[in-house]
Amino acid sequence: MAAEAHVRPQDQGNRFLAGPGLSLTVAVDGNYLQVQRRDAAPAAFRLDTTIGRLSPLTLPDGLDDAAIMTMAAIEAVLARQPAMQRLLLDVATPPQLLRRLGEDGVVTYQDDLPLVLPEMFMQQPGPWTGRTRSPFAQRYVMTGDRRHPQRPPKPSGVVYARFIPWLAQTIRFHAATLEDHLPLLHRWMNDPRVDAFWNEAGSLEHHRQYLSTLIADPHMLPLIGSFDDVPFGYFELYWAKENRLAPFYDAADYDRGWHVVVGEDAFRGRDFISAWLPSLMHYMFLDDCRTQRIVGEPAAAHHQQLRNLERSGFARIKNFSFPHKRATLVMLLRERFFEDRLWLPAESPQAASSGLSARADAVL
């Protein structure tokens, strides 16, 4: 059977973007999937929804291409079937491909059957970060009076990309640069709504110095978020061990924290938060597999934000006092994020009727 006959590439409503840099397109027609990439022969798969089994029909000759395309098909299936607890790979899948996927932790075995578990699959960095390097070698250094692991060189360009099926849009996080992003940061920081929380309104030169300092700081990573290449927000990621937060709790070597500015009003609200918030957490866990906790320090009086962070998987640890504010330490565990599938939005009636999900309770 030629799987291509079952897939209508012109049907844009059934297309899912996947793979490193969203470089692959998965066209879905009923139980058939076709994975296409410009520089490789397509692959085709059949999904048996009654038992949750994915069977390859055609695969490219190269093992690397076959693995990437199989992972793209798996991502599309799991995104479209959010309640799926496991995905069985057909035992007729080429053994060298199963071996490769098993070595990467994509496939595990139960009763000699090759299975894909969503909580393991989503910990693969390649599809969303475009890289599969080993963790940066550990070497301890001192910053002031704090001993911590030496941090890796700053990334450049797009560090994370993910297709969001309930929006039919792509989210990307870009490493911020003065050349590309200073005007955006300047405009957003001077927005009265933003300044009420950040207190960083000022001149273009003030923001040039602000961003330059962060880019040069090994423990900080400023990012710009975009939906379909339209910038919407600014994020600051930090290693907690070297941060101002460290003295207020027992910071582990690879704990990471974050701050956010949503600069564009058109991208505020639950539909977009359900995309950028879990995607940002996903990126931080993927960036270094040794990161077991993500922390934050919202204002203790911001009760709505705290409630919504709790709904998104964060636990309240304690209240404490910074020099500039009374704060609440919140924490998200890696195990909870992946075991509870917090990269997916919670179910809503509208989403259930459409076969997708939308996290209606993640509004910050």
Short mmCIF file of N, CA and C in Angstrom, two decimals, residues 137-143 146-151 241 252-254 290:
data_model
loop_
_atom_site.label_atom_id
_atom_site.label_comp_id
_atom_site.label_asym_id
_atom_site.label_seq_id
_atom_site.Cartn_x
_atom_site.Cartn_y
_atom_site.Cartn_z
N ALA A 137 30.50 20.11 30.53
CA ALA A 137 31.36 19.47 31.54
C ALA A 137 31.34 20.25 32.86
N GLN A 138 31.30 19.52 33.96
CA GLN A 138 31.20 20.17 35.27
C GLN A 138 32.57 20.55 35.80
N ARG A 139 32.69 21.82 36.15
CA ARG A 139 33.90 22.36 36.79
C ARG A 139 33.45 23.49 37.70
N TYR A 140 33.88 23.46 38.96
CA TYR A 140 33.41 24.47 39.91
C TYR A 140 34.28 25.71 39.87
N VAL A 141 33.61 26.86 39.95
CA VAL A 141 34.27 28.16 39.97
C VAL A 141 33.61 29.00 41.06
N MET A 142 34.19 30.16 41.30
CA MET A 142 33.65 31.07 42.31
C MET A 142 33.18 32.35 41.65
N THR A 143 32.00 32.81 42.07
CA THR A 143 31.51 34.16 41.74
C THR A 143 31.29 34.86 43.07
N ARG A 146 30.27 32.70 46.14
CA ARG A 146 29.42 31.56 45.78
C ARG A 146 30.17 30.60 44.87
N ARG A 147 30.18 29.35 45.27
CA ARG A 147 30.81 28.28 44.49
C ARG A 147 29.73 27.60 43.67
N HIS A 148 29.99 27.47 42.38
CA HIS A 148 28.95 26.94 41.48
C HIS A 148 29.59 26.35 40.24
N PRO A 149 28.87 25.55 39.46
CA PRO A 149 29.44 25.03 38.22
C PRO A 149 29.70 26.15 37.21
N GLN A 150 30.79 26.01 36.49
CA GLN A 150 31.03 26.93 35.38
C GLN A 150 29.90 26.77 34.37
N ARG A 151 29.35 27.89 33.90
CA ARG A 151 28.21 27.83 32.99
C ARG A 151 28.66 27.77 31.54
N LYS A 241 21.93 29.44 41.59
CA LYS A 241 23.04 29.36 42.55
C LYS A 241 23.81 30.69 42.62
N ALA A 252 20.31 24.36 44.51
CA ALA A 252 21.12 23.29 43.92
C ALA A 252 21.90 23.82 42.73
N ASP A 253 22.90 23.08 42.29
CA ASP A 253 23.82 23.55 41.27
C ASP A 253 23.14 23.92 39.96
N TYR A 254 22.06 23.21 39.61
CA TYR A 254 21.46 23.43 38.30
C TYR A 254 20.01 23.92 38.39
N ARG A 290 20.51 18.10 33.93
CA ARG A 290 20.76 18.09 35.38
C ARG A 290 19.87 19.07 36.13
#
